[in-house]
PDB file of C-alpha atoms and ligand atoms in Angstrom:
ATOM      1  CA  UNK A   1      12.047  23.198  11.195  1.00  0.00           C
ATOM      2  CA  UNK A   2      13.649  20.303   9.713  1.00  0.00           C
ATOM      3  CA  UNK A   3      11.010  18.073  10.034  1.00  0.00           C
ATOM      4  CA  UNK A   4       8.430  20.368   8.773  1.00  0.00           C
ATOM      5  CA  UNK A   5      10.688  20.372   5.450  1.00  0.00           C
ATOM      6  CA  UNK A   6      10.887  16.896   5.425  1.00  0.00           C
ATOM      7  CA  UNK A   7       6.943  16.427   5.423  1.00  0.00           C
ATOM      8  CA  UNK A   8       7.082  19.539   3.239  1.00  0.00           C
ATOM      9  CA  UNK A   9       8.528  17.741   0.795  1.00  0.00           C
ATOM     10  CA  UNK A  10       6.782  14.569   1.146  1.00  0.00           C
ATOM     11  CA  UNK A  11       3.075  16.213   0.879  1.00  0.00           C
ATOM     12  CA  UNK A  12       4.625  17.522  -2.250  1.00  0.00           C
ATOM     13  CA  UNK A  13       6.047  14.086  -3.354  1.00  0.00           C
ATOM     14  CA  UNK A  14       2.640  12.898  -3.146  1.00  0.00           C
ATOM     15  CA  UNK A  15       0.689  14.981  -5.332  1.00  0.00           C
ATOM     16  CA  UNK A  16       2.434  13.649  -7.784  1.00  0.00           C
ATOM     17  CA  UNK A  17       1.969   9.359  -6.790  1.00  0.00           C
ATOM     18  CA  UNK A  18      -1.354   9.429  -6.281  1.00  0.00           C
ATOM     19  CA  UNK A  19      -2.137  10.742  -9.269  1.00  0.00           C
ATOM     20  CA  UNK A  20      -0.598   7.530 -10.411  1.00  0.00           C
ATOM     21  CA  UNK A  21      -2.048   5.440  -8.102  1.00  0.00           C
ATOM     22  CA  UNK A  22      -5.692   6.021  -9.020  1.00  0.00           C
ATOM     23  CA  UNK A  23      -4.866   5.717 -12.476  1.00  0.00           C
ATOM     24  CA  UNK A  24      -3.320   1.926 -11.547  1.00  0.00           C
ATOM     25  CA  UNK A  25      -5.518   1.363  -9.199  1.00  0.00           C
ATOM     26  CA  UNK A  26      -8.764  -1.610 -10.745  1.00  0.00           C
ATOM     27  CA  UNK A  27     -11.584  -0.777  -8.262  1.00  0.00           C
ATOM     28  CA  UNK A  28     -13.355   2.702  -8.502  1.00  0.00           C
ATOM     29  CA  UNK A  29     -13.418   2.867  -4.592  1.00  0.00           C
ATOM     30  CA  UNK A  30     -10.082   2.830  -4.526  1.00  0.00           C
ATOM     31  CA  UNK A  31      -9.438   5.106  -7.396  1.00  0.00           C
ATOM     32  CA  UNK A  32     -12.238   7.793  -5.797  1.00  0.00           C
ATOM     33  CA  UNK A  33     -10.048   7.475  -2.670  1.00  0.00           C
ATOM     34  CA  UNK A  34      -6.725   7.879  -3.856  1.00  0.00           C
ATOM     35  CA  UNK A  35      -8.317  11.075  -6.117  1.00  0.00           C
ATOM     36  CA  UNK A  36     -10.102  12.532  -2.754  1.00  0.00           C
ATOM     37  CA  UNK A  37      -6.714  12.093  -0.581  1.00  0.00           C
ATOM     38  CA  UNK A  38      -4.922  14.054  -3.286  1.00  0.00           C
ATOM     39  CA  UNK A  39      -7.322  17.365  -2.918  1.00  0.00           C
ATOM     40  CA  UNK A  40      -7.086  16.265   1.209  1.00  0.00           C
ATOM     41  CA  UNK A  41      -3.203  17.057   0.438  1.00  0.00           C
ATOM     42  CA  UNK A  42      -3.309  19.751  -1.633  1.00  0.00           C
ATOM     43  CA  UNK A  43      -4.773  21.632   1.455  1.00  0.00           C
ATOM     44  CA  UNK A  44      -2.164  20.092   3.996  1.00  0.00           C
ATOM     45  CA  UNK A  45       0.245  21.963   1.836  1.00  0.00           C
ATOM     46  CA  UNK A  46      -1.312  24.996   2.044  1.00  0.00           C
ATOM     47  CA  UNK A  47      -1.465  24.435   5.880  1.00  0.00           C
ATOM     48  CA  UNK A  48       2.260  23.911   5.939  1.00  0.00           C
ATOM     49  CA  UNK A  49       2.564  26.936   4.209  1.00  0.00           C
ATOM     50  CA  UNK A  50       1.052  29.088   7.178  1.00  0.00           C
ATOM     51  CA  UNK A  51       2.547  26.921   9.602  1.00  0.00           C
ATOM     52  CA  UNK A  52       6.346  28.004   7.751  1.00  0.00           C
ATOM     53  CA  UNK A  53       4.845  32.009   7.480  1.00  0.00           C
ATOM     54  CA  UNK A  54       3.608  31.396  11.187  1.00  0.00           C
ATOM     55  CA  UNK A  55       7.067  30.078  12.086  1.00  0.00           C
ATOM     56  CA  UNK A  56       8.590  33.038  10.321  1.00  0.00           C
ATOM     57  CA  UNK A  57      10.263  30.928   7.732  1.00  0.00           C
ATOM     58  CA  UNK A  58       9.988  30.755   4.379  1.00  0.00           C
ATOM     59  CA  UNK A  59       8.272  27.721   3.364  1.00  0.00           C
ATOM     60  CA  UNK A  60      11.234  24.974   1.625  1.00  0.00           C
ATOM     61  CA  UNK A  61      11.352  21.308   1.226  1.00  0.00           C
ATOM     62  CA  UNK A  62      14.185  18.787   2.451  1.00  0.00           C
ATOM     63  CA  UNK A  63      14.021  15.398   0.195  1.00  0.00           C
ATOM     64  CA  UNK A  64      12.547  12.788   2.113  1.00  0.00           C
ATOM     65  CA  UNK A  65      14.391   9.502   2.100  1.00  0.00           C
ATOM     66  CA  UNK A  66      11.959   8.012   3.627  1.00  0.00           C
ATOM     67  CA  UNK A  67       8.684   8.877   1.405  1.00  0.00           C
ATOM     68  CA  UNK A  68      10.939   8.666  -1.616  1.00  0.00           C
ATOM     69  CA  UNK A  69      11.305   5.092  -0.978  1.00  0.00           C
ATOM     70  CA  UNK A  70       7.343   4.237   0.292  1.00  0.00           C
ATOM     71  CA  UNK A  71       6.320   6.355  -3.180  1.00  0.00           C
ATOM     72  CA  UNK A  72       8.846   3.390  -5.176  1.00  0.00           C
ATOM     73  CA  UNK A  73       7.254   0.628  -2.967  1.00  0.00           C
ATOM     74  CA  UNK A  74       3.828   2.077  -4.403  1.00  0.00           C
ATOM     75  CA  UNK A  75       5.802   2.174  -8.071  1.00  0.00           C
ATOM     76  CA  UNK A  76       6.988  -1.135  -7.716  1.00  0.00           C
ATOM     77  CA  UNK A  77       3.550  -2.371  -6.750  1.00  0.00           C
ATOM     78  CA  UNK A  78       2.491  -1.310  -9.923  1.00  0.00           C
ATOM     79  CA  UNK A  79       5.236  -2.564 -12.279  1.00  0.00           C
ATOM     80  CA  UNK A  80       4.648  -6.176 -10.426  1.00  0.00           C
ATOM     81  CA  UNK A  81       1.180  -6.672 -10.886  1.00  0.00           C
ATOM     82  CA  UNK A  82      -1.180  -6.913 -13.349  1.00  0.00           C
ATOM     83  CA  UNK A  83      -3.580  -4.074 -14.620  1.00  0.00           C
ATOM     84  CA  UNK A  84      -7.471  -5.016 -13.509  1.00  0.00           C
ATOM     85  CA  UNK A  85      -6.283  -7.106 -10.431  1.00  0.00           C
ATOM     86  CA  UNK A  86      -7.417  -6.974  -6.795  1.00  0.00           C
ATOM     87  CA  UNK A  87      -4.114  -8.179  -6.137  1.00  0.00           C
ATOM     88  CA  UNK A  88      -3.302  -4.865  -7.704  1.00  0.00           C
ATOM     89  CA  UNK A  89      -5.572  -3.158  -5.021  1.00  0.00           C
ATOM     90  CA  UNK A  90      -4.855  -5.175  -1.905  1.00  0.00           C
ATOM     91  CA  UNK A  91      -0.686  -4.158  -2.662  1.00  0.00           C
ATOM     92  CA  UNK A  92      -1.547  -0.865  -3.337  1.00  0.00           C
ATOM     93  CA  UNK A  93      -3.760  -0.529  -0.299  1.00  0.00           C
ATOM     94  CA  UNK A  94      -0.649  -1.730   2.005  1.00  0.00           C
ATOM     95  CA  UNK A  95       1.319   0.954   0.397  1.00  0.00           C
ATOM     96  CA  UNK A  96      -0.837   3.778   0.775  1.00  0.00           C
ATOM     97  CA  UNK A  97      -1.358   2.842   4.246  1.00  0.00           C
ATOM     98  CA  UNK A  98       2.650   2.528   5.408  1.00  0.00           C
ATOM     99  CA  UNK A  99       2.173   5.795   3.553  1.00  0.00           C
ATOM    100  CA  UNK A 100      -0.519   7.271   5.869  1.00  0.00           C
ATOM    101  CA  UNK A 101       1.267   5.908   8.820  1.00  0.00           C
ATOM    102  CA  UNK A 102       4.486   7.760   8.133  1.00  0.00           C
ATOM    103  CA  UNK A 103       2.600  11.069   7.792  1.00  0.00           C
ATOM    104  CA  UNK A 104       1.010  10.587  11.506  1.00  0.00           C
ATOM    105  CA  UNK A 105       4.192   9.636  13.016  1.00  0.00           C
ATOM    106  CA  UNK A 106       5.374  12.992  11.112  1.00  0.00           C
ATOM    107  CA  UNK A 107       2.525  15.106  12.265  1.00  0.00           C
ATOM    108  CA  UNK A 108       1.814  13.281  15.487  1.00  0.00           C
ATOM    109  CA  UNK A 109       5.540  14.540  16.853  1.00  0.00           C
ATOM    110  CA  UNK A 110       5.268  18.290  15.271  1.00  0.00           C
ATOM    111  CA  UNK A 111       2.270  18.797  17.345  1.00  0.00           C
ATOM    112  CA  UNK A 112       3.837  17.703  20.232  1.00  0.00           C
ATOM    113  CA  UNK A 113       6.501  19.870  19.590  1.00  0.00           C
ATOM    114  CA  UNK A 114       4.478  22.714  19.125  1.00  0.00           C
ATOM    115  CA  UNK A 115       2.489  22.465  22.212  1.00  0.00           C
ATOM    116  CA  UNK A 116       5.495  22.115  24.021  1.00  0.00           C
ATOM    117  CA  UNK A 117       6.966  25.167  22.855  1.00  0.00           C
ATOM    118  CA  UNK A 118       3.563  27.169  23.112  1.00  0.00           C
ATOM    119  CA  UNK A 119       2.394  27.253  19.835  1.00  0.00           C
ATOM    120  CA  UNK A 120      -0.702  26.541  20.196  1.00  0.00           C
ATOM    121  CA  UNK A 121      -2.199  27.678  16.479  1.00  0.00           C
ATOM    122  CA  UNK A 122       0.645  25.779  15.084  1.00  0.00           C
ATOM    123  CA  UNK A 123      -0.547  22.691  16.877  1.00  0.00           C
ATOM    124  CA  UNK A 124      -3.972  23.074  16.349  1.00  0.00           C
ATOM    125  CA  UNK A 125      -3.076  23.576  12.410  1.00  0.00           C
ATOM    126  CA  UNK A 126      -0.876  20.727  12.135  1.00  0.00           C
ATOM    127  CA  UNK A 127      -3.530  18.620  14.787  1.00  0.00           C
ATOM    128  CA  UNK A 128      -5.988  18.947  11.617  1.00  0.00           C
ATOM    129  CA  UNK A 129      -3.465  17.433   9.340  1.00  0.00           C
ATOM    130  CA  UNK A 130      -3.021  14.386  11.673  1.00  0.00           C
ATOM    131  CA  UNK A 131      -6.758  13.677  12.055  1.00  0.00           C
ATOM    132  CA  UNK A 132      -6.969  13.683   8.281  1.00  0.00           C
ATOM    133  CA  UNK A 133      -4.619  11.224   7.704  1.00  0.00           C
ATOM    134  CA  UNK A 134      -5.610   9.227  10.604  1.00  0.00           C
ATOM    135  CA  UNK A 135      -9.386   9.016   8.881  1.00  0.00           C
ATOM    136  CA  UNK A 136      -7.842   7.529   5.687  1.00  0.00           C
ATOM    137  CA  UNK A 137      -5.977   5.219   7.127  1.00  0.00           C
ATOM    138  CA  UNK A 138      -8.762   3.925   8.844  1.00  0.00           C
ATOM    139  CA  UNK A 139     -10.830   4.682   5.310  1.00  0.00           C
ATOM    140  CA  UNK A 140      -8.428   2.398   3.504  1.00  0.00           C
ATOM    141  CA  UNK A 141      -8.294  -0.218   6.015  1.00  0.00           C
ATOM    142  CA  UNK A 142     -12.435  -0.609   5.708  1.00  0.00           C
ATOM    143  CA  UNK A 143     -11.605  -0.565   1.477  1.00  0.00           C
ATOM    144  CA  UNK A 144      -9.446  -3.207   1.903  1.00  0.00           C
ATOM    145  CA  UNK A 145     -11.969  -5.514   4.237  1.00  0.00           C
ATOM    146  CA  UNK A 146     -14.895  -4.465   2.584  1.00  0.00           C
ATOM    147  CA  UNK A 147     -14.360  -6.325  -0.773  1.00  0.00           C
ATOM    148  CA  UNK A 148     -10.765  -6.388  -2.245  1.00  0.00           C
ATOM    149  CA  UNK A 149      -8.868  -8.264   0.052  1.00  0.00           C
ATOM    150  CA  UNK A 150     -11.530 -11.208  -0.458  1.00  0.00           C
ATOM    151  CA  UNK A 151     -11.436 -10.666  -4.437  1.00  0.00           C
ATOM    152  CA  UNK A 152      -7.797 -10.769  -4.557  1.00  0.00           C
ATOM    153  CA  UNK A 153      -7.362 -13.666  -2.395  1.00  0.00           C
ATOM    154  CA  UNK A 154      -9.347 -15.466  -4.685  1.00  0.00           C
ATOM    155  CA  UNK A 155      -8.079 -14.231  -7.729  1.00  0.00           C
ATOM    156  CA  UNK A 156      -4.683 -15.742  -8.906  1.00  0.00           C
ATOM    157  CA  UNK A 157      -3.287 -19.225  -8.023  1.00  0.00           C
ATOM    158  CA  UNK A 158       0.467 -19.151  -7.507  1.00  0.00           C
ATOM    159  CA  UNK A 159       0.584 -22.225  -5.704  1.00  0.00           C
ATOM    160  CA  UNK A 160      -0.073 -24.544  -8.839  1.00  0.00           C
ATOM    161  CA  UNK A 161       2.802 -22.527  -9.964  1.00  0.00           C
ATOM    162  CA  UNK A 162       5.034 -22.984  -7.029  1.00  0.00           C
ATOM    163  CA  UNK A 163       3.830 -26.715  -6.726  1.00  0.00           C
ATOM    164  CA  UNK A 164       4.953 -27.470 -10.289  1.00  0.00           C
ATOM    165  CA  UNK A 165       8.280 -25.571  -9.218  1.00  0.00           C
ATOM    166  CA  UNK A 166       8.281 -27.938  -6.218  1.00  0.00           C
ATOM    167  CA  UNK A 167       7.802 -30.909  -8.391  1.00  0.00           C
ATOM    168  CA  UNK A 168      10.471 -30.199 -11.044  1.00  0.00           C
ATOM    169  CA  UNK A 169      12.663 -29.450  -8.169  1.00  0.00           C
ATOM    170  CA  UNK A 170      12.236 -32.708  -6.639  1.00  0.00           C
ATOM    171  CA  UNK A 171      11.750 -34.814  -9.585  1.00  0.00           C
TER     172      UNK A 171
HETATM  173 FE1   FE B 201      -0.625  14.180   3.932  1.00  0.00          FE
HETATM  174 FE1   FE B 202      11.289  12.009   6.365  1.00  0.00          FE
HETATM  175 FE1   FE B 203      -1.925  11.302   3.727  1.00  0.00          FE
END
């Protein structure tokens, strides 16, 4: 019970960052993924829902250290780059995915839970959930390989930067 709270809460947490993801993030891919994933979660919540009325609980959150502090990764990403940059994408990209990968950690071990205590509905639910986020991990992995990691890698020049840095340093 306390770790469906705990993703309760996160699912929730989300609805509200990637709202403000898409809206940071520079290539319409990205943006159409991030805006998909957020109707995706909508319905994971509703899912959670049964699984708490299945459960015989009524359905609460628990904060989330955890996704509180991925969501201010994702916010931070933001604040440190510039608007209409791959480099933009790319950061956000690594972010959603740690994202992703905390949810199927969290749903990978509630459905093992709830096969081993003979729920099998509850697993099945929740198993639905997991394959979701599964898919966009794997969806923003082929984003980021497609085009954006290439862009941004090509995109700003630090090192000139850093080898002035060097220079002055050593000068
Ligand atoms: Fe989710
Ligand atoms: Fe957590
Ligand atoms: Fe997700």
């Amino acid at each position: 019970m306390d770790a469906l709270k705990d993703i309760y809460w996160a699912e929730k947490a989300l609805t509200k960052a990637l709202p403000r993801m898409s809206k940071a993030a520079t290539s319409p891919e990205l943006k159409k993924a991030f805006d998909q994933h957020l109707a995706v979660t909508k319905k994971q919540i509703d899912r959670l829902d049964k699984v708490f009325q299945q459960m015989g609980k009524k359905a609460t959150g628990k904060k989330c250290e955890a996704m509180q502090g991925l969501i201010e990764e994702s916010e931070s990403v933001i604040s440190e780059t510039k608007n209409d940059t791959f480099t933009r994408d790319a950061a956000l990209i690594i972010s959603a995915q740690k994202v992703e990968h905390y949810e199927i950690a969290a749903y990978g071990g509630l459905v093992q839970l709830a096969r081993t205590m003979n729920k099998r509905n509850i697993a099945n639910t929740l198993g639905t959930t997991l394959a979701e986020e599964k898919k966009t991990d794997e969806q923003l992995t082929r984003i980021a390989e497609s085009s954006i990691n290439t862009e941004a890698a090509t995109e700003e020049k630090p090192t000139s930067s850093l080898k002035q840095s060097f220079m002055e340093v050593f000068s």
